[in-house]
PDB file of C-alpha atoms and ligand atoms in Angstrom:
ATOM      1  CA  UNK J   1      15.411  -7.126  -7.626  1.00 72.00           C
ATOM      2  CA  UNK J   2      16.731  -4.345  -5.178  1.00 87.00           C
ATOM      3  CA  UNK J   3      19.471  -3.028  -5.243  1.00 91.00           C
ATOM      4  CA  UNK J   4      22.472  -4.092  -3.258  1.00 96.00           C
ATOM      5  CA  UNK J   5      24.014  -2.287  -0.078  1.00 98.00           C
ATOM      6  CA  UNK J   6      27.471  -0.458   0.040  1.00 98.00           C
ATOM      7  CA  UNK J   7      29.598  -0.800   3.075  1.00 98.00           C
ATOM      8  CA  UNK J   8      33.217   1.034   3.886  1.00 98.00           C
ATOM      9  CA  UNK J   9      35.543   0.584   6.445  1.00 98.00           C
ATOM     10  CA  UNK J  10      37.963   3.331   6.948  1.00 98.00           C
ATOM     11  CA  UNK J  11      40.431   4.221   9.587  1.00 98.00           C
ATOM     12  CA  UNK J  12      43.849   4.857  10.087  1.00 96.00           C
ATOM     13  CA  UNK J  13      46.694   2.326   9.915  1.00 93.00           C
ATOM     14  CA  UNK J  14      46.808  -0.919  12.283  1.00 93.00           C
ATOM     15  CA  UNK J  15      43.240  -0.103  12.772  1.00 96.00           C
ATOM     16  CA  UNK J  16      42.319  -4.013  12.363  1.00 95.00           C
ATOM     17  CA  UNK J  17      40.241  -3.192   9.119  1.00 96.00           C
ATOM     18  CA  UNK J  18      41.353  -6.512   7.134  1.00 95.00           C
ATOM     19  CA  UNK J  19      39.748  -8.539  10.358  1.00 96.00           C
ATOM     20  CA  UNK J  20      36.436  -7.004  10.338  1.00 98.00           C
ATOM     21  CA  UNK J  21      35.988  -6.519   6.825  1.00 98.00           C
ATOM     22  CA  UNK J  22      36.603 -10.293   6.163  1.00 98.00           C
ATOM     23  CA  UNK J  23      34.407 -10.927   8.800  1.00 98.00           C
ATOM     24  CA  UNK J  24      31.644  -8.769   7.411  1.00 98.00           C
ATOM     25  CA  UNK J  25      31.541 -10.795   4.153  1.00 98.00           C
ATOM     26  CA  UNK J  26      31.496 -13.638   5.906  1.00 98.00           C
ATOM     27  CA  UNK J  27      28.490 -13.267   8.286  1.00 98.00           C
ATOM     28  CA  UNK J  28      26.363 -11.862   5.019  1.00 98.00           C
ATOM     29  CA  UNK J  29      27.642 -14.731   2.897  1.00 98.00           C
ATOM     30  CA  UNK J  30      26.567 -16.817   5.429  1.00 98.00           C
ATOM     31  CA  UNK J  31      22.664 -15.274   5.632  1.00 96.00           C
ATOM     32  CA  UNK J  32      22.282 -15.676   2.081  1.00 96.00           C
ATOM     33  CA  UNK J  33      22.945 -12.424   0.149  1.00 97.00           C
ATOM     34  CA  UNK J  34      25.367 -12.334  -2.499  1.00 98.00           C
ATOM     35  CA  UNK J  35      28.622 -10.095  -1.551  1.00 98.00           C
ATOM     36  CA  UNK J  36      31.785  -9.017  -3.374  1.00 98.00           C
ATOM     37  CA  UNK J  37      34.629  -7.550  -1.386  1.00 98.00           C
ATOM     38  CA  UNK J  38      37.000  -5.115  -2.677  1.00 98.00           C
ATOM     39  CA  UNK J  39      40.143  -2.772  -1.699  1.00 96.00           C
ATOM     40  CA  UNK J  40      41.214   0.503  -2.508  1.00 97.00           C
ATOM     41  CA  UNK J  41      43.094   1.503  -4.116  1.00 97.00           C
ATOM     42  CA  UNK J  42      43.080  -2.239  -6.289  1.00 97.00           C
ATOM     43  CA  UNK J  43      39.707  -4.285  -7.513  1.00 96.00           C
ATOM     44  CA  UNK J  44      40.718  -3.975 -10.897  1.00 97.00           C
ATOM     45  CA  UNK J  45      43.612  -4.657 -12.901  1.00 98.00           C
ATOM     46  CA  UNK J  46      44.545  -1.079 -13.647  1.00 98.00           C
ATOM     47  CA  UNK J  47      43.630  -0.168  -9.807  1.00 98.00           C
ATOM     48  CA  UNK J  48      45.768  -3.081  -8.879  1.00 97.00           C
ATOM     49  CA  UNK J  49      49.255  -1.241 -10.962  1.00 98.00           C
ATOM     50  CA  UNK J  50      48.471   2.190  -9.589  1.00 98.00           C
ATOM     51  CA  UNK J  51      48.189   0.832  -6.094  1.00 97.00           C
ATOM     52  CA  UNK J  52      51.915  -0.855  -6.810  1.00 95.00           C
ATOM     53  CA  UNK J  53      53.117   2.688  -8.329  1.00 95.00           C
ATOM     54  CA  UNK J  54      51.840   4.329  -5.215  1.00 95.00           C
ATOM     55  CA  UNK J  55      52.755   2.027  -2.291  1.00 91.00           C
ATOM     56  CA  UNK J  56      55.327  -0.213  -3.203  1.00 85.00           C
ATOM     57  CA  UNK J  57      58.015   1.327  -5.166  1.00 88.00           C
ATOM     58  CA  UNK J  58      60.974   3.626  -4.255  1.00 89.00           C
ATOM     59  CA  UNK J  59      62.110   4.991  -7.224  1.00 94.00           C
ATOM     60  CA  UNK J  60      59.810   8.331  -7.493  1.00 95.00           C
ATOM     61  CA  UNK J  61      57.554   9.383  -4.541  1.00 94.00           C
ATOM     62  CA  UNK J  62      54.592  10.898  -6.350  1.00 96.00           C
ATOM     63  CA  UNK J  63      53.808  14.511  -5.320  1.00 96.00           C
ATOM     64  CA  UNK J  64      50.761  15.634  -3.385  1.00 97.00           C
ATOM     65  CA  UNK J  65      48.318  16.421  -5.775  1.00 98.00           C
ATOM     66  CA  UNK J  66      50.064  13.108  -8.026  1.00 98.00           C
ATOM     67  CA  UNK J  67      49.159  11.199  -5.515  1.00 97.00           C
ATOM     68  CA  UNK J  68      45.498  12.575  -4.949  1.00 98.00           C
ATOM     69  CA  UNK J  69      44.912  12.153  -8.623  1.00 98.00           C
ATOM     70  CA  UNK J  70      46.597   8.146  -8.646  1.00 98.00           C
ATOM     71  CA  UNK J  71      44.183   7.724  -5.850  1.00 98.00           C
ATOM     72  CA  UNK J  72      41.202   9.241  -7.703  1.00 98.00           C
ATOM     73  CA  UNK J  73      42.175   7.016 -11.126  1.00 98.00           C
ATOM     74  CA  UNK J  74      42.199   3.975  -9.318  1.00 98.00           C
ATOM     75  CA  UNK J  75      38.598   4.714  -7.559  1.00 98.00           C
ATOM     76  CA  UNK J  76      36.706   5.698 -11.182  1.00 98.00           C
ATOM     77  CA  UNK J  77      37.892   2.714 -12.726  1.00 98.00           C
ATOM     78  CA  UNK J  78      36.569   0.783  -9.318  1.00 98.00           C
ATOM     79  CA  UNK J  79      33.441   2.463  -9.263  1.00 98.00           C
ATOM     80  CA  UNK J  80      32.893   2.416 -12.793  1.00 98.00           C
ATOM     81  CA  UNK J  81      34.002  -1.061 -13.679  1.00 98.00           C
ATOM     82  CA  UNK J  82      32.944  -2.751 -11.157  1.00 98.00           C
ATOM     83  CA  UNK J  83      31.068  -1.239  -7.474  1.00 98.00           C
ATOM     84  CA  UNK J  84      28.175   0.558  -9.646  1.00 98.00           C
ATOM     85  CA  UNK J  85      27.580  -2.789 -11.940  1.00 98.00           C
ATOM     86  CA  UNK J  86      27.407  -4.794  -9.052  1.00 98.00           C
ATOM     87  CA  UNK J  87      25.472  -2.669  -7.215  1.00 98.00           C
ATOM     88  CA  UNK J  88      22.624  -2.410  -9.638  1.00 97.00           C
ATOM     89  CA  UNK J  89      22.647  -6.540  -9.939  1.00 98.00           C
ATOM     90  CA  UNK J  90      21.715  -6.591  -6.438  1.00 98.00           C
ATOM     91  CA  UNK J  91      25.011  -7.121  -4.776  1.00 98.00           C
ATOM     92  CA  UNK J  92      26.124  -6.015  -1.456  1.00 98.00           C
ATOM     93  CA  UNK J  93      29.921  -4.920  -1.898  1.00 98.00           C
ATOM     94  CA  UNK J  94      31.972  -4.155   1.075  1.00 98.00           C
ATOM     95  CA  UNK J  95      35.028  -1.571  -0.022  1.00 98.00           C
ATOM     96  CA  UNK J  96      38.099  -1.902   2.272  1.00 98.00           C
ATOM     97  CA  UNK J  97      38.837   1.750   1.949  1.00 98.00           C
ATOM     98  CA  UNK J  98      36.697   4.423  -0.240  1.00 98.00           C
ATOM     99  CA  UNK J  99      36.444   8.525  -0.586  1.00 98.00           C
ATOM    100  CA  UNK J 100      36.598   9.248   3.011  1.00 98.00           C
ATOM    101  CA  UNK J 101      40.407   8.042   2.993  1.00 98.00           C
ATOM    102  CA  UNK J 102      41.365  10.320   0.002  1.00 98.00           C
ATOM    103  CA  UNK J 103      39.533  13.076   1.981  1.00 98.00           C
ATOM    104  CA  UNK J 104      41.270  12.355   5.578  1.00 98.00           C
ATOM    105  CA  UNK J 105      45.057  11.412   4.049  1.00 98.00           C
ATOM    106  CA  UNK J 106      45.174  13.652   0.885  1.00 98.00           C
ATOM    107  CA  UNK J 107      42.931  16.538   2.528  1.00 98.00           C
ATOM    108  CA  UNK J 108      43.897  16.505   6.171  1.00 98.00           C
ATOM    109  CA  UNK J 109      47.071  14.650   5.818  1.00 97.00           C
ATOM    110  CA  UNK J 110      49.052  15.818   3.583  1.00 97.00           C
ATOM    111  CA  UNK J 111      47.103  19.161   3.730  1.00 98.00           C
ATOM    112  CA  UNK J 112      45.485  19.582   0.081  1.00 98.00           C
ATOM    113  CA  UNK J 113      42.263  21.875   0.003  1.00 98.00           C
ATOM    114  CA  UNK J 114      39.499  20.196   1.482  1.00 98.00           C
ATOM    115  CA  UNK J 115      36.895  21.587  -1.010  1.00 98.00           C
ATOM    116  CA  UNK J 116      39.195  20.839  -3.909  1.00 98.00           C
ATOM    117  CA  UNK J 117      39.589  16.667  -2.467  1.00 98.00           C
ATOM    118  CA  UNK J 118      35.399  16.289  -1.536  1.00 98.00           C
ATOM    119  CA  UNK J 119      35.035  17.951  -5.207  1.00 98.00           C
ATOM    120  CA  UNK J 120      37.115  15.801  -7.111  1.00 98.00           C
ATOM    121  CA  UNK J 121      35.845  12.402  -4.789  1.00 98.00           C
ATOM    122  CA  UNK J 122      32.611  13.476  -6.438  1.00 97.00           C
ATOM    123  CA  UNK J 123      33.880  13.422 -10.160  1.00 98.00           C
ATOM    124  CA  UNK J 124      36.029  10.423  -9.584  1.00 98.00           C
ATOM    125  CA  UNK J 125      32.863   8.326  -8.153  1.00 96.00           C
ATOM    126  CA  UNK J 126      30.280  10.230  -9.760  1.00 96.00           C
ATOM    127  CA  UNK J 127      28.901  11.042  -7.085  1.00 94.00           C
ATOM    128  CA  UNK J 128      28.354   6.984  -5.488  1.00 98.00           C
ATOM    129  CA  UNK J 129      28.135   7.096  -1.730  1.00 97.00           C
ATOM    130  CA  UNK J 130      28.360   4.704   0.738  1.00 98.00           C
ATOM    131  CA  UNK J 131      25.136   3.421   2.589  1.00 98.00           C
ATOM    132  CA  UNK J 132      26.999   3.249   5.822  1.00 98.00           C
ATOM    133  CA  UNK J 133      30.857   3.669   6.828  1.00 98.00           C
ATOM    134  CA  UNK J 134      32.757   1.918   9.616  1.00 98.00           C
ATOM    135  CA  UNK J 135      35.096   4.254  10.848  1.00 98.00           C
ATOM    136  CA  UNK J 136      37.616   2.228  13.323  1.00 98.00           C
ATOM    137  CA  UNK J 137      39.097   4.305  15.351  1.00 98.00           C
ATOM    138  CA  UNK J 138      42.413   3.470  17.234  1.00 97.00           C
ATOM    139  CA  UNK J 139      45.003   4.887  19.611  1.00 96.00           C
ATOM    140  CA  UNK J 140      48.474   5.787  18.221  1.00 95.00           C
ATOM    141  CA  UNK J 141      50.278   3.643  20.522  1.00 94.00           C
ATOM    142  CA  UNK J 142      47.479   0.440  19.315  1.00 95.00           C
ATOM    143  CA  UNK J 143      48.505   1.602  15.895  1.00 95.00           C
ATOM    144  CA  UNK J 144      52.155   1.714  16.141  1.00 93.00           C
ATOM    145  CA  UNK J 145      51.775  -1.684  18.150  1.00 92.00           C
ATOM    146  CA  UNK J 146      49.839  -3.293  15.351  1.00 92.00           C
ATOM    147  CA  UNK J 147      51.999  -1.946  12.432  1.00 92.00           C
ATOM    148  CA  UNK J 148      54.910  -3.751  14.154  1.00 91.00           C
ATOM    149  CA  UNK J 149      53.605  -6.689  14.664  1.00 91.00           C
ATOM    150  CA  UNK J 150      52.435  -6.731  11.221  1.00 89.00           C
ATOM    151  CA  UNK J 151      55.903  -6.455   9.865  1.00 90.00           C
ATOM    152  CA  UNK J 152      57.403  -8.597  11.656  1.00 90.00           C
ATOM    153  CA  UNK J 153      54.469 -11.651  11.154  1.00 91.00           C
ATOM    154  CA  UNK J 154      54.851 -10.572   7.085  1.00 90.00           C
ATOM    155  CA  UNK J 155      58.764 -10.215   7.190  1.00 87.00           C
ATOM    156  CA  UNK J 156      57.634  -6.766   5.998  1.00 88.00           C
ATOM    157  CA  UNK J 157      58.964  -2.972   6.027  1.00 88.00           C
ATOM    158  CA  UNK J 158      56.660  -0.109   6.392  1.00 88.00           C
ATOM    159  CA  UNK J 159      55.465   1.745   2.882  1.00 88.00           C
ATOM    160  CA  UNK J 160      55.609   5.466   1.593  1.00 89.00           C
ATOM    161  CA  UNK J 161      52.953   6.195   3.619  1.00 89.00           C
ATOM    162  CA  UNK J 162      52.658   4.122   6.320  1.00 89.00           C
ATOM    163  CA  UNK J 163      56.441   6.011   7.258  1.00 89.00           C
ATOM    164  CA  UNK J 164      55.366   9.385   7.169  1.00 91.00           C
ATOM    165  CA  UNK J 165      55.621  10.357  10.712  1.00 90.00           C
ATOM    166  CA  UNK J 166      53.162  10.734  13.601  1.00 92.00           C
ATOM    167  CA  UNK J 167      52.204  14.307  13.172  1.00 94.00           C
ATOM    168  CA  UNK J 168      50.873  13.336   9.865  1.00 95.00           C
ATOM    169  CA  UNK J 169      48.982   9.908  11.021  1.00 94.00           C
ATOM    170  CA  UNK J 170      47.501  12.083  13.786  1.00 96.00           C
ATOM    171  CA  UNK J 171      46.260  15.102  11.294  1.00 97.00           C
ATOM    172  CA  UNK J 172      44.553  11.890   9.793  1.00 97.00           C
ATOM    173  CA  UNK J 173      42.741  10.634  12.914  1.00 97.00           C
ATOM    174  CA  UNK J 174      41.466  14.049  13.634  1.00 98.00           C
ATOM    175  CA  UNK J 175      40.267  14.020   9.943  1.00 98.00           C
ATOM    176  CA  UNK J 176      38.388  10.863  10.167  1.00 98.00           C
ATOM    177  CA  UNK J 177      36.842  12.218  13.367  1.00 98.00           C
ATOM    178  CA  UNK J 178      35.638  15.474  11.665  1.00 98.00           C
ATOM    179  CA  UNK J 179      34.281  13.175   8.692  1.00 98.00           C
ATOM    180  CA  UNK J 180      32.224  11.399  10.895  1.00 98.00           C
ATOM    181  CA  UNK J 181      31.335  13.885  13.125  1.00 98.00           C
ATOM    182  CA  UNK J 182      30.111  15.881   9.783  1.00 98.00           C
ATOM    183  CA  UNK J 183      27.956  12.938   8.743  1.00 98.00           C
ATOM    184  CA  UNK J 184      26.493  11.239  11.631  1.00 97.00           C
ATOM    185  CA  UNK J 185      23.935   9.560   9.901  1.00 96.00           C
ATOM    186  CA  UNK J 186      26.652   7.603   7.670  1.00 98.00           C
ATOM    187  CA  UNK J 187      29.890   6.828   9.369  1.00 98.00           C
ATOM    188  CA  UNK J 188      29.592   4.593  12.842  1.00 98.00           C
ATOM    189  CA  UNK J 189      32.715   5.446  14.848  1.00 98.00           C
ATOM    190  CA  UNK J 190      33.998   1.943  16.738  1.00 98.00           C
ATOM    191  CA  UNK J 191      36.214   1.952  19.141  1.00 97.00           C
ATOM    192  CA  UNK J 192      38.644  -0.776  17.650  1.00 98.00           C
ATOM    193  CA  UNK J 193      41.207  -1.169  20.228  1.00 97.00           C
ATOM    194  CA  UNK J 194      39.683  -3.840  22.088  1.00 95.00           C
ATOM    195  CA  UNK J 195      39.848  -7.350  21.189  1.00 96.00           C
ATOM    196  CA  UNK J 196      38.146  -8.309  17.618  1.00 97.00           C
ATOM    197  CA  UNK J 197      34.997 -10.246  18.529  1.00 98.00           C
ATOM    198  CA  UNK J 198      33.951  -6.718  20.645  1.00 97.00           C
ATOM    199  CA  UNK J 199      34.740  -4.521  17.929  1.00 98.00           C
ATOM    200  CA  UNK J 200      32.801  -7.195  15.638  1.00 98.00           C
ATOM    201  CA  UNK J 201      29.617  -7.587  17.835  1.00 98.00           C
ATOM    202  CA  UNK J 202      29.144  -3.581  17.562  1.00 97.00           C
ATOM    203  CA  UNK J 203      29.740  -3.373  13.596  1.00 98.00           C
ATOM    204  CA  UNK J 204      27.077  -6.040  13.107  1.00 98.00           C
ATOM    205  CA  UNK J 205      24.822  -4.483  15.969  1.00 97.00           C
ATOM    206  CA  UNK J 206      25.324  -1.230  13.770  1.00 97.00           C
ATOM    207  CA  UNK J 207      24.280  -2.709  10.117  1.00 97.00           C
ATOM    208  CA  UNK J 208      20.745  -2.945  11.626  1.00 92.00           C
ATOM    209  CA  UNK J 209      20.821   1.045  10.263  1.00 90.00           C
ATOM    210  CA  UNK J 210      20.784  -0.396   6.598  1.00 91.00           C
ATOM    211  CA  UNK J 211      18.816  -3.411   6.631  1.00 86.00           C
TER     212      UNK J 211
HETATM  213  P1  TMP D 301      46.016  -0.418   2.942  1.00 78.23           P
HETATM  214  O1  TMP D 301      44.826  -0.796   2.135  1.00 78.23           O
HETATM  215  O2  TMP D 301      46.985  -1.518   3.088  1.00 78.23           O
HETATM  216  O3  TMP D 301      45.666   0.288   4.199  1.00 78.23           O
HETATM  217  O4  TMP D 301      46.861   0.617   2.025  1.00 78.23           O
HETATM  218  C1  TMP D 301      46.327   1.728   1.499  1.00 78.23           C
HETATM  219  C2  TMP D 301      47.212   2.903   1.853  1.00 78.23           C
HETATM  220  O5  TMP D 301      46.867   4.004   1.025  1.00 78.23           O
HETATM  221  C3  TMP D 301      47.021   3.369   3.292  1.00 78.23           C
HETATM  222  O6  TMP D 301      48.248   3.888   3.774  1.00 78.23           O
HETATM  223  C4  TMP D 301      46.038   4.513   3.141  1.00 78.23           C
HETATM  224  C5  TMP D 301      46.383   5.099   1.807  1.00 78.23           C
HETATM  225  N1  TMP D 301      45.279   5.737   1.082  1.00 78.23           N
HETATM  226  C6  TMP D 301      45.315   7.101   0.842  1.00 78.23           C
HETATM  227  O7  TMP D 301      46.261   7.782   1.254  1.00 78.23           O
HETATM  228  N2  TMP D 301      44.291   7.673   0.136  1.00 78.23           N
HETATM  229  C7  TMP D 301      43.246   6.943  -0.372  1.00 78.23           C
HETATM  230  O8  TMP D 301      42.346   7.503  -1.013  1.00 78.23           O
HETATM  231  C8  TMP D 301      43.233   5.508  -0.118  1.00 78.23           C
HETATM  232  C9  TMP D 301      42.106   4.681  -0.641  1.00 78.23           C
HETATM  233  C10 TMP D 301      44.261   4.955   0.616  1.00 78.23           C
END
């Protein structure tokens, strides 16, 4: 039995990643292979309570490098518990979110050392990388546009993060962009403002890399 195929998305918020990675799962459901897809942070139950401790609580805003280490718990337990396993039984697993996030919204973001994030990715993954990354890219004015409309389909407010300002979300674009500019052979930039089914038909165009 081989074994199975890891796929990220990643990007910035309102990117449409929930769209595309549902889609994804879909289309290789639907040729046969067997696929699990999970989020980060979440997947797991402990994932699942530090992802409620970091997004949706008010009561203490972890600090920087709190935050980078929350992130980090919730990925080891991930990988360990359940991405690597599945992996090995031949599984293709689709993460919504992975290392490249910690890197461009810890790193770049908020501004933590860049060596110090990629080093501790490593030791939180041990060392798992993804066979090919999805970066969708969008506009700030598609973001802000999509965040809205978000809330106000969900009857929802903006979290911790998704608030903290627009110098911040654009330090995190220009992170992404030097991710994927770093590892070409990896991460597939899409241009994800257009309309879904356009943004699909490259993505699955793209996967051809892999298979
Ligand atoms: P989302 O899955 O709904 O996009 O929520 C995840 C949020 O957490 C999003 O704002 C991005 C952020 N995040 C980080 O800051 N670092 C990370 O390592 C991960 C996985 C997510």
């Amino acid at each position: 039995m081989s074994r199975g195929r890891f796929i990220t998305f990643e990007g910035g918020e309102g990117c449409g990643k929930s769209t595309q990675v549902a889609r994804m799962k879909a289309a290789l459901a639907a040729e046969g292979l067997p696929v699990l897809l999970v989020r980060e942070p979440g997947g797991t139950w402990l994932a699942e309570q530090i992802r409620r401790l970091i997004k949706d609580q008010d009561e203490e805003a972890p600090c920087d490098r709190a935050e980078l280490l929350l992130f980090l718990a919730a990925r080891s337990q991930l990988v360990k518990n359940v991405i690597r396993p599945a992996l090995d039984a031949g599984t293709w697993v689709i993460s919504d979110r992975f290392s490249d996030s910690t890197l461009a919204y810890q790193g770049y973001g908020r501004g933590l050392p860049l060596d110090v994030v990629r080093a501790a990715n490593d030791f939180a993954c041990d060392g798992l990388r993804p066979d090919i990354t999805f970066l969708l890219d969008v506009s700030e004015e598609t973001s802000l546009v999509r965040m809205r409309r978000r809330e106000s389909a969900t009857h929802s407010t903006a979290d911790r993060i998704e608030r903290a300002g627009s110098e911040f979300h654009a330090r995190i674009r220009r992170g992404f962009a030097e991710i994927a500019k770093a590892e070409p052979s990896r991460v597939v930039t899409v241009d994800a403002n257009g309309a879904p089914d356009a943004v699909w038909e490259e993505i699955w165009k793209s996967l051809g890399r892999i298979r």
